[in-house]
Amino acid sequence: MWRRTAVLVAIALAAGGVTAGASTAGGLRWGECADESLRAAGADCTTVVVPLDHLQPDGRVVRLAVSRLKADPAKRRGVLLTNPGGPGGPGTTYPLDLKPLLGEVAQQYDVIGIDPRFMGASDPVDCGPIRLRDVFRSSLTRADFNKASKLAAKAVAGCKDDRLPYASIRNVARDMDVIRGALGEQKISYYGVSWGADLGVVYSQLFPRRVDRMVVDSVTDVEGSEYHHLATGERAEAAFDEWAAWVAWRDDKYHLGRTGMQVRATIKRIKSLDSATLPWALQSALGDEKDHEVMARNVRALLDGKSTDELDGWLQQYFTTTPILSRFAAASIAFTCNDNGWPRADAPGGLSAYWRDVVRTRESEPLFHTTFLPCAFWRYHTSEAELVIGNDVPMLIVQAERDNIPLGWAQALHAKLPNSTLKTVDRRAHGVYEFMSTTVNDYLAR
């Protein structure tokens, strides 16, 4: 889950209605987008209807919001489906973010944005009002762990939508293939980052002969349980040490400490004010080294009792309840918790397993550990067998060597896909297209 928090709030705030057409028996009817930024860019929008349960294609349906930035007809080679990660966030406006990175390559593809099922404008799920602080929090003390458990149980108690069992990455991949067919394409090209990278891998496994070019950016252990993906607390500590060294060299500006240990002591002093919220506020800026200055400004503001635009915006989103953020949280929880790898609170020793995770990564008084407790109380779980990855689809995997996601996960995936290519860049980031655009664009263009 927390491999994807770089998009957590930003994507949630981008949600909104964008569809203007509808799928028909004869294909797609494209129309004007409701989103102003898409209209300004000349995009068009439609709706694609997919089965709620792909094993019962004549049953209930989900309506997916889809956007398109059209290729140059003289240069067009196909469609490029996209996903910005999450899970929980919409993707119809994502082609606007990608177009500058694609450069001239954008002329070769109809760039397709999709709000995945239950996200954004695609028949969103709703568990009632949810504050992000009640479900996305770190629990470093037993007292806060107990409090967080009660808040998590209360949050998921409102999740009674009978569509929730169908929130899965495999169903989103199947939805993508329905979209491919509705577009009239034999094959798709694809770019996805973070959870969207995992989605691309899953699509390649389910529909290997439907792939043209596939780029997966900052992939994880796709076969692993979401519970397994929590085991990155040590990486967050390494990211903090890197930032602490950076800010210590700039003590004349930020006055947070002249050494990494002094900076750590400063952060511990702030953390003592709120052991659950502040680690999240600080950790949100640790995933990419380009955010070092933002984090330094926020820490300085916290010490001085002042504010910054970034910190104020983050805290407002974290502590308040809005329909958009509540629906984002509901989708994020559903897609994260539906797998079978999570210890359950109603099983013997269920919550104790989560506390042992905290204790295991709490040696030497770390600052950060992520405990996602809503899944302990989640009542839905997939009935599908675990997915095994292994195919001959050509694929470009791009990864940061110092991502908070272990590089070994990308290397292991590369070993399972004999026709894949793995390219890395030496930096701390989660999402590396902007740093490897020549590599990615050359691959998409050839």
PDB file of C-alpha atoms in Angstrom, residues 89-345:
ATOM      1  CA  GLY A  89      -7.180   7.574  -7.630  1.00  0.00           C
ATOM      2  CA  PRO A  90      -8.668   8.426 -11.010  1.00  0.00           C
ATOM      3  CA  GLY A  91      -6.598   8.549 -14.182  1.00  0.00           C
ATOM      4  CA  THR A  92      -8.605  10.394 -16.825  1.00  0.00           C
ATOM      5  CA  THR A  93      -6.512  13.551 -16.480  1.00  0.00           C
ATOM      6  CA  TYR A  94      -3.219  11.641 -16.360  1.00  0.00           C
ATOM      7  CA  PRO A  95      -2.551  11.976 -20.118  1.00  0.00           C
ATOM      8  CA  LEU A  96      -2.159  15.719 -19.513  1.00  0.00           C
ATOM      9  CA  ASP A  97       0.719  14.990 -17.121  1.00  0.00           C
ATOM     10  CA  LEU A  98       2.333  12.522 -19.497  1.00  0.00           C
ATOM     11  CA  LYS A  99       2.116  14.563 -22.694  1.00  0.00           C
ATOM     12  CA  PRO A 100       5.114  16.835 -21.900  1.00  0.00           C
ATOM     13  CA  LEU A 101       7.197  13.763 -21.023  1.00  0.00           C
ATOM     14  CA  LEU A 102       6.145  11.920 -24.171  1.00  0.00           C
ATOM     15  CA  GLY A 103       7.177  14.852 -26.360  1.00  0.00           C
ATOM     16  CA  GLU A 104       6.990  13.936 -30.038  1.00  0.00           C
ATOM     17  CA  VAL A 105       6.040  10.365 -29.123  1.00  0.00           C
ATOM     18  CA  ALA A 106       2.596  11.665 -28.144  1.00  0.00           C
ATOM     19  CA  GLN A 107       1.923  12.235 -31.849  1.00  0.00           C
ATOM     20  CA  GLN A 108       2.160   8.471 -32.418  1.00  0.00           C
ATOM     21  CA  TYR A 109      -0.427   7.393 -29.872  1.00  0.00           C
ATOM     22  CA  ASP A 110      -3.959   8.081 -28.812  1.00  0.00           C
ATOM     23  CA  VAL A 111      -3.100   8.563 -25.135  1.00  0.00           C
ATOM     24  CA  ILE A 112      -5.900   7.019 -23.071  1.00  0.00           C
ATOM     25  CA  GLY A 113      -6.721   7.939 -19.478  1.00  0.00           C
ATOM     26  CA  ILE A 114      -9.000   5.747 -17.369  1.00  0.00           C
ATOM     27  CA  ASP A 115     -10.693   6.108 -14.022  1.00  0.00           C
ATOM     28  CA  PRO A 116     -10.411   2.474 -12.877  1.00  0.00           C
ATOM     29  CA  ARG A 117     -13.511   0.792 -11.518  1.00  0.00           C
ATOM     30  CA  PHE A 118     -14.838   2.328  -8.301  1.00  0.00           C
ATOM     31  CA  MET A 119     -12.490   5.330  -8.596  1.00  0.00           C
ATOM     32  CA  GLY A 120     -13.084   8.898  -9.718  1.00  0.00           C
ATOM     33  CA  ALA A 121     -16.083   9.023 -12.068  1.00  0.00           C
ATOM     34  CA  SER A 122     -16.200   5.247 -12.617  1.00  0.00           C
ATOM     35  CA  ASP A 123     -19.122   4.272 -10.366  1.00  0.00           C
ATOM     36  CA  PRO A 124     -17.195   5.063  -7.147  1.00  0.00           C
ATOM     37  CA  VAL A 125     -17.637   3.010  -4.003  1.00  0.00           C
ATOM     38  CA  ASP A 126     -18.507   4.802  -0.790  1.00  0.00           C
ATOM     39  CA  CYS A 127     -18.049   3.665   2.809  1.00  0.00           C
ATOM     40  CA  GLY A 128     -19.429   6.867   4.267  1.00  0.00           C
ATOM     41  CA  PRO A 129     -17.341   9.710   5.726  1.00  0.00           C
ATOM     42  CA  ILE A 130     -13.715   8.643   6.283  1.00  0.00           C
ATOM     43  CA  ARG A 131     -10.933  10.886   7.516  1.00  0.00           C
ATOM     44  CA  LEU A 132      -7.562   9.963   6.100  1.00  0.00           C
ATOM     45  CA  ARG A 133      -6.071  10.336   9.585  1.00  0.00           C
ATOM     46  CA  ASP A 134      -8.249   7.472  10.805  1.00  0.00           C
ATOM     47  CA  VAL A 135      -6.904   4.925   8.328  1.00  0.00           C
ATOM     48  CA  PHE A 136      -3.528   6.200   7.084  1.00  0.00           C
ATOM     49  CA  ARG A 137      -1.420   6.544  10.217  1.00  0.00           C
ATOM     50  CA  SER A 138       1.770   5.247  11.777  1.00  0.00           C
ATOM     51  CA  SER A 139       1.567   3.484  15.122  1.00  0.00           C
ATOM     52  CA  LEU A 140       4.844   3.528  16.990  1.00  0.00           C
ATOM     53  CA  THR A 141       3.461   3.224  20.522  1.00  0.00           C
ATOM     54  CA  ARG A 142       1.144   0.583  21.928  1.00  0.00           C
ATOM     55  CA  ALA A 143      -1.325   3.254  23.040  1.00  0.00           C
ATOM     56  CA  ASP A 144      -1.607   4.686  19.549  1.00  0.00           C
ATOM     57  CA  PHE A 145      -1.727   1.210  18.057  1.00  0.00           C
ATOM     58  CA  ASN A 146      -4.770   0.427  20.191  1.00  0.00           C
ATOM     59  CA  LYS A 147      -6.386   3.732  19.222  1.00  0.00           C
ATOM     60  CA  ALA A 148      -5.594   3.185  15.553  1.00  0.00           C
ATOM     61  CA  SER A 149      -7.164  -0.282  15.686  1.00  0.00           C
ATOM     62  CA  LYS A 150     -10.459   1.160  16.921  1.00  0.00           C
ATOM     63  CA  LEU A 151     -10.440   3.923  14.311  1.00  0.00           C
ATOM     64  CA  ALA A 152      -9.685   1.444  11.533  1.00  0.00           C
ATOM     65  CA  ALA A 153     -12.451  -0.922  12.625  1.00  0.00           C
ATOM     66  CA  LYS A 154     -14.937   1.958  12.702  1.00  0.00           C
ATOM     67  CA  ALA A 155     -13.887   3.166   9.243  1.00  0.00           C
ATOM     68  CA  VAL A 156     -14.334  -0.176   7.505  1.00  0.00           C
ATOM     69  CA  ALA A 157     -17.586  -0.948   9.321  1.00  0.00           C
ATOM     70  CA  GLY A 158     -19.273   1.429   6.879  1.00  0.00           C
ATOM     71  CA  CYS A 159     -18.017  -0.513   3.844  1.00  0.00           C
ATOM     72  CA  LYS A 160     -21.152  -2.471   2.962  1.00  0.00           C
ATOM     73  CA  ASP A 161     -21.245  -1.985  -0.793  1.00  0.00           C
ATOM     74  CA  ASP A 162     -21.809  -5.418  -2.339  1.00  0.00           C
ATOM     75  CA  ARG A 163     -19.522  -4.495  -5.272  1.00  0.00           C
ATOM     76  CA  LEU A 164     -16.468  -4.349  -3.021  1.00  0.00           C
ATOM     77  CA  PRO A 165     -15.430  -8.007  -3.545  1.00  0.00           C
ATOM     78  CA  TYR A 166     -14.796  -7.109  -7.196  1.00  0.00           C
ATOM     79  CA  ALA A 167     -12.192  -4.470  -6.388  1.00  0.00           C
ATOM     80  CA  SER A 168      -9.022  -6.147  -7.606  1.00  0.00           C
ATOM     81  CA  ILE A 169      -6.076  -5.395  -9.826  1.00  0.00           C
ATOM     82  CA  ARG A 170      -6.957  -8.381 -12.015  1.00  0.00           C
ATOM     83  CA  ASN A 171     -10.444  -7.051 -12.641  1.00  0.00           C
ATOM     84  CA  VAL A 172      -8.983  -3.667 -13.590  1.00  0.00           C
ATOM     85  CA  ALA A 173      -6.693  -5.463 -16.059  1.00  0.00           C
ATOM     86  CA  ARG A 174      -9.729  -7.253 -17.504  1.00  0.00           C
ATOM     87  CA  ASP A 175     -11.515  -3.910 -17.743  1.00  0.00           C
ATOM     88  CA  MET A 176      -8.550  -2.592 -19.727  1.00  0.00           C
ATOM     89  CA  ASP A 177      -8.966  -5.377 -22.220  1.00  0.00           C
ATOM     90  CA  VAL A 178     -12.645  -4.530 -22.653  1.00  0.00           C
ATOM     91  CA  ILE A 179     -11.553  -0.947 -23.328  1.00  0.00           C
ATOM     92  CA  ARG A 180      -9.052  -2.239 -25.877  1.00  0.00           C
ATOM     93  CA  GLY A 181     -11.833  -4.036 -27.691  1.00  0.00           C
ATOM     94  CA  ALA A 182     -14.125  -1.012 -27.514  1.00  0.00           C
ATOM     95  CA  LEU A 183     -11.355   1.087 -29.058  1.00  0.00           C
ATOM     96  CA  GLY A 184     -11.189  -1.394 -31.942  1.00  0.00           C
ATOM     97  CA  GLU A 185      -7.529  -2.229 -31.294  1.00  0.00           C
ATOM     98  CA  GLN A 186      -5.892  -5.627 -31.599  1.00  0.00           C
ATOM     99  CA  LYS A 187      -3.098  -4.574 -29.230  1.00  0.00           C
ATOM    100  CA  ILE A 188      -2.397  -1.822 -26.733  1.00  0.00           C
ATOM    101  CA  SER A 189       0.724  -0.065 -25.600  1.00  0.00           C
ATOM    102  CA  TYR A 190       0.859   0.924 -21.968  1.00  0.00           C
ATOM    103  CA  TYR A 191       2.601   3.106 -19.393  1.00  0.00           C
ATOM    104  CA  GLY A 192       1.892   2.763 -15.670  1.00  0.00           C
ATOM    105  CA  VAL A 193       3.696   3.847 -12.528  1.00  0.00           C
ATOM    106  CA  SER A 194       3.679   2.292  -9.040  1.00  0.00           C
ATOM    107  CA  TRP A 195       0.385   0.396  -8.621  1.00  0.00           C
ATOM    108  CA  GLY A 196      -0.122   1.219 -12.282  1.00  0.00           C
ATOM    109  CA  ALA A 197       3.142  -0.592 -13.049  1.00  0.00           C
ATOM    110  CA  ASP A 198       1.852  -3.665 -11.254  1.00  0.00           C
ATOM    111  CA  LEU A 199      -1.352  -3.340 -13.275  1.00  0.00           C
ATOM    112  CA  GLY A 200       0.618  -3.446 -16.517  1.00  0.00           C
ATOM    113  CA  VAL A 201       2.415  -6.609 -15.432  1.00  0.00           C
ATOM    114  CA  VAL A 202      -0.887  -8.237 -14.514  1.00  0.00           C
ATOM    115  CA  TYR A 203      -2.370  -7.270 -17.891  1.00  0.00           C
ATOM    116  CA  SER A 204       0.631  -8.791 -19.677  1.00  0.00           C
ATOM    117  CA  GLN A 205       0.112 -12.027 -17.759  1.00  0.00           C
ATOM    118  CA  LEU A 206      -3.619 -12.247 -18.479  1.00  0.00           C
ATOM    119  CA  PHE A 207      -3.489 -10.992 -22.078  1.00  0.00           C
ATOM    120  CA  PRO A 208       0.056 -11.573 -23.358  1.00  0.00           C
ATOM    121  CA  ARG A 209      -0.880 -11.450 -27.046  1.00  0.00           C
ATOM    122  CA  ARG A 210      -2.614  -8.091 -26.675  1.00  0.00           C
ATOM    123  CA  VAL A 211       0.540  -6.126 -25.810  1.00  0.00           C
ATOM    124  CA  ASP A 212       2.517  -3.947 -28.211  1.00  0.00           C
ATOM    125  CA  ARG A 213       4.804  -1.734 -26.091  1.00  0.00           C
ATOM    126  CA  MET A 214       4.690  -1.963 -22.306  1.00  0.00           C
ATOM    127  CA  VAL A 215       6.520   0.321 -19.856  1.00  0.00           C
ATOM    128  CA  VAL A 216       6.238  -0.347 -16.122  1.00  0.00           C
ATOM    129  CA  ASP A 217       7.746   2.314 -13.874  1.00  0.00           C
ATOM    130  CA  SER A 218       8.623   1.590 -10.216  1.00  0.00           C
ATOM    131  CA  VAL A 219       7.120  -1.872 -10.036  1.00  0.00           C
ATOM    132  CA  THR A 220       6.833  -3.912  -6.838  1.00  0.00           C
ATOM    133  CA  ASP A 221       6.619  -7.605  -5.986  1.00  0.00           C
ATOM    134  CA  VAL A 222       3.536  -8.182  -8.130  1.00  0.00           C
ATOM    135  CA  GLU A 223       2.997 -11.723  -6.869  1.00  0.00           C
ATOM    136  CA  GLY A 224       3.265 -10.691  -3.236  1.00  0.00           C
ATOM    137  CA  SER A 225       0.405  -9.915  -0.901  1.00  0.00           C
ATOM    138  CA  GLU A 226      -0.358  -6.287  -0.145  1.00  0.00           C
ATOM    139  CA  TYR A 227       0.516  -7.197   3.440  1.00  0.00           C
ATOM    140  CA  HIS A 228       4.006  -8.099   2.244  1.00  0.00           C
ATOM    141  CA  HIS A 229       4.346  -4.650   0.686  1.00  0.00           C
ATOM    142  CA  LEU A 230       4.199  -3.028   4.108  1.00  0.00           C
ATOM    143  CA  ALA A 231       7.654  -4.349   4.911  1.00  0.00           C
ATOM    144  CA  THR A 232       9.453  -1.208   3.733  1.00  0.00           C
ATOM    145  CA  GLY A 233       9.863   0.651   7.030  1.00  0.00           C
ATOM    146  CA  GLU A 234      13.618   0.198   6.901  1.00  0.00           C
ATOM    147  CA  ARG A 235      13.707   1.864   3.472  1.00  0.00           C
ATOM    148  CA  ALA A 236      11.913   4.901   4.864  1.00  0.00           C
ATOM    149  CA  GLU A 237      14.565   5.127   7.579  1.00  0.00           C
ATOM    150  CA  ALA A 238      17.300   5.055   4.928  1.00  0.00           C
ATOM    151  CA  ALA A 239      15.479   7.802   3.035  1.00  0.00           C
ATOM    152  CA  PHE A 240      15.354   9.857   6.215  1.00  0.00           C
ATOM    153  CA  ASP A 241      19.071   9.422   6.826  1.00  0.00           C
ATOM    154  CA  GLU A 242      19.729  10.653   3.303  1.00  0.00           C
ATOM    155  CA  TRP A 243      17.545  13.723   3.863  1.00  0.00           C
ATOM    156  CA  ALA A 244      19.073  14.344   7.309  1.00  0.00           C
ATOM    157  CA  ALA A 245      22.552  14.477   5.767  1.00  0.00           C
ATOM    158  CA  TRP A 246      21.271  16.874   3.093  1.00  0.00           C
ATOM    159  CA  VAL A 247      19.654  19.235   5.588  1.00  0.00           C
ATOM    160  CA  ALA A 248      22.612  19.074   8.009  1.00  0.00           C
ATOM    161  CA  TRP A 249      24.803  20.582   5.264  1.00  0.00           C
ATOM    162  CA  ARG A 250      22.291  23.449   5.145  1.00  0.00           C
ATOM    163  CA  ASP A 251      22.036  24.103   8.862  1.00  0.00           C
ATOM    164  CA  ASP A 252      22.753  27.791   8.307  1.00  0.00           C
ATOM    165  CA  LYS A 253      19.414  27.984   6.447  1.00  0.00           C
ATOM    166  CA  TYR A 254      17.146  25.551   8.297  1.00  0.00           C
ATOM    167  CA  HIS A 255      18.800  25.250  11.747  1.00  0.00           C
ATOM    168  CA  LEU A 256      17.699  21.642  12.233  1.00  0.00           C
ATOM    169  CA  GLY A 257      21.080  20.239  13.259  1.00  0.00           C
ATOM    170  CA  ARG A 258      24.658  20.128  12.033  1.00  0.00           C
ATOM    171  CA  THR A 259      24.808  16.328  11.862  1.00  0.00           C
ATOM    172  CA  GLY A 260      22.402  13.603  10.861  1.00  0.00           C
ATOM    173  CA  MET A 261      22.027  12.518  14.492  1.00  0.00           C
ATOM    174  CA  GLN A 262      21.168  16.066  15.555  1.00  0.00           C
ATOM    175  CA  VAL A 263      18.561  16.294  12.820  1.00  0.00           C
ATOM    176  CA  ARG A 264      17.071  12.973  13.939  1.00  0.00           C
ATOM    177  CA  ALA A 265      16.862  14.277  17.499  1.00  0.00           C
ATOM    178  CA  THR A 266      15.033  17.351  16.230  1.00  0.00           C
ATOM    179  CA  ILE A 267      12.479  15.223  14.417  1.00  0.00           C
ATOM    180  CA  LYS A 268      11.961  13.069  17.504  1.00  0.00           C
ATOM    181  CA  ARG A 269      11.120  16.220  19.429  1.00  0.00           C
ATOM    182  CA  ILE A 270       8.446  17.124  16.876  1.00  0.00           C
ATOM    183  CA  LYS A 271       7.167  13.567  16.699  1.00  0.00           C
ATOM    184  CA  SER A 272       6.553  13.511  20.423  1.00  0.00           C
ATOM    185  CA  LEU A 273       3.720  15.990  19.821  1.00  0.00           C
ATOM    186  CA  ASP A 274       1.811  13.430  17.757  1.00  0.00           C
ATOM    187  CA  SER A 275       3.287   9.987  17.199  1.00  0.00           C
ATOM    188  CA  ALA A 276       0.784   9.051  14.482  1.00  0.00           C
ATOM    189  CA  THR A 277       0.128  12.117  12.343  1.00  0.00           C
ATOM    190  CA  LEU A 278       3.502  13.784  12.066  1.00  0.00           C
ATOM    191  CA  PRO A 279       5.376  10.734  10.787  1.00  0.00           C
ATOM    192  CA  TRP A 280       2.915  10.655   7.903  1.00  0.00           C
ATOM    193  CA  ALA A 281       3.343  14.356   7.211  1.00  0.00           C
ATOM    194  CA  LEU A 282       7.105  13.984   7.126  1.00  0.00           C
ATOM    195  CA  GLN A 283       7.261  10.617   5.382  1.00  0.00           C
ATOM    196  CA  SER A 284       5.184  11.951   2.484  1.00  0.00           C
ATOM    197  CA  ALA A 285       8.201  13.970   1.330  1.00  0.00           C
ATOM    198  CA  LEU A 286      10.784  11.209   1.673  1.00  0.00           C
ATOM    199  CA  GLY A 287       9.977   9.237  -1.467  1.00  0.00           C
ATOM    200  CA  ASP A 288      11.779  11.555  -3.885  1.00  0.00           C
ATOM    201  CA  GLU A 289      14.980  13.479  -3.318  1.00  0.00           C
ATOM    202  CA  LYS A 290      13.604  16.477  -5.226  1.00  0.00           C
ATOM    203  CA  ASP A 291      11.286  17.029  -2.216  1.00  0.00           C
ATOM    204  CA  HIS A 292      14.128  17.527   0.254  1.00  0.00           C
ATOM    205  CA  GLU A 293      13.573  21.267   0.400  1.00  0.00           C
ATOM    206  CA  VAL A 294       9.811  20.906   0.884  1.00  0.00           C
ATOM    207  CA  MET A 295      10.363  18.641   3.873  1.00  0.00           C
ATOM    208  CA  ALA A 296      12.949  20.993   5.358  1.00  0.00           C
ATOM    209  CA  ARG A 297      10.552  23.941   5.092  1.00  0.00           C
ATOM    210  CA  ASN A 298       7.742  21.950   6.680  1.00  0.00           C
ATOM    211  CA  VAL A 299       9.874  20.773   9.593  1.00  0.00           C
ATOM    212  CA  ARG A 300      11.114  24.300  10.202  1.00  0.00           C
ATOM    213  CA  ALA A 301       7.520  25.554  10.145  1.00  0.00           C
ATOM    214  CA  LEU A 302       6.433  22.919  12.652  1.00  0.00           C
ATOM    215  CA  LEU A 303       9.225  23.901  15.004  1.00  0.00           C
ATOM    216  CA  ASP A 304       8.350  27.580  14.718  1.00  0.00           C
ATOM    217  CA  GLY A 305       4.627  27.074  15.028  1.00  0.00           C
ATOM    218  CA  LYS A 306       4.139  28.547  11.575  1.00  0.00           C
ATOM    219  CA  SER A 307       2.775  27.187   8.326  1.00  0.00           C
ATOM    220  CA  THR A 308       3.616  26.601   4.690  1.00  0.00           C
ATOM    221  CA  ASP A 309       1.244  26.156   1.760  1.00  0.00           C
ATOM    222  CA  GLU A 310       2.327  22.552   1.355  1.00  0.00           C
ATOM    223  CA  LEU A 311       1.958  21.673   5.036  1.00  0.00           C
ATOM    224  CA  ASP A 312      -1.368  23.467   5.422  1.00  0.00           C
ATOM    225  CA  GLY A 313      -2.781  21.713   2.373  1.00  0.00           C
ATOM    226  CA  TRP A 314      -1.560  18.316   3.514  1.00  0.00           C
ATOM    227  CA  LEU A 315      -2.911  18.682   7.038  1.00  0.00           C
ATOM    228  CA  GLN A 316      -6.248  19.991   5.821  1.00  0.00           C
ATOM    229  CA  GLN A 317      -6.704  16.973   3.577  1.00  0.00           C
ATOM    230  CA  TYR A 318      -5.502  14.629   6.294  1.00  0.00           C
ATOM    231  CA  PHE A 319      -7.800  15.860   9.058  1.00  0.00           C
ATOM    232  CA  THR A 320     -10.976  16.872   7.223  1.00  0.00           C
ATOM    233  CA  THR A 321     -13.710  14.802   5.624  1.00  0.00           C
ATOM    234  CA  THR A 322     -14.914  15.439   2.089  1.00  0.00           C
ATOM    235  CA  PRO A 323     -16.847  13.151  -0.266  1.00  0.00           C
ATOM    236  CA  ILE A 324     -13.934  13.019  -2.728  1.00  0.00           C
ATOM    237  CA  LEU A 325     -11.388  12.020  -0.096  1.00  0.00           C
ATOM    238  CA  SER A 326     -13.790   9.560   1.544  1.00  0.00           C
ATOM    239  CA  ARG A 327     -14.416   7.816  -1.774  1.00  0.00           C
ATOM    240  CA  PHE A 328     -10.691   7.789  -2.473  1.00  0.00           C
ATOM    241  CA  ALA A 329     -10.051   6.153   0.906  1.00  0.00           C
ATOM    242  CA  ALA A 330     -12.812   3.593   0.329  1.00  0.00           C
ATOM    243  CA  ALA A 331     -11.391   2.501  -3.029  1.00  0.00           C
ATOM    244  CA  SER A 332      -7.851   2.466  -1.693  1.00  0.00           C
ATOM    245  CA  ILE A 333      -8.832   0.288   1.254  1.00  0.00           C
ATOM    246  CA  ALA A 334     -10.856  -2.078  -0.912  1.00  0.00           C
ATOM    247  CA  PHE A 335      -8.137  -2.701  -3.490  1.00  0.00           C
ATOM    248  CA  THR A 336      -5.493  -3.020  -0.775  1.00  0.00           C
ATOM    249  CA  CYS A 337      -7.345  -5.276   1.635  1.00  0.00           C
ATOM    250  CA  ASN A 338      -9.113  -7.692  -0.702  1.00  0.00           C
ATOM    251  CA  ASP A 339      -6.237 -10.159  -0.985  1.00  0.00           C
ATOM    252  CA  ASN A 340      -5.859 -13.116   1.343  1.00  0.00           C
ATOM    253  CA  GLY A 341      -2.470 -12.280   2.815  1.00  0.00           C
ATOM    254  CA  TRP A 342      -3.659 -10.046   5.646  1.00  0.00           C
ATOM    255  CA  PRO A 343      -3.835 -11.358   9.222  1.00  0.00           C
ATOM    256  CA  ARG A 344      -7.427 -10.971  10.395  1.00  0.00           C
ATOM    257  CA  ALA A 345      -8.356  -9.442  13.717  1.00  0.00           C
TER     258      ALA A 345
END
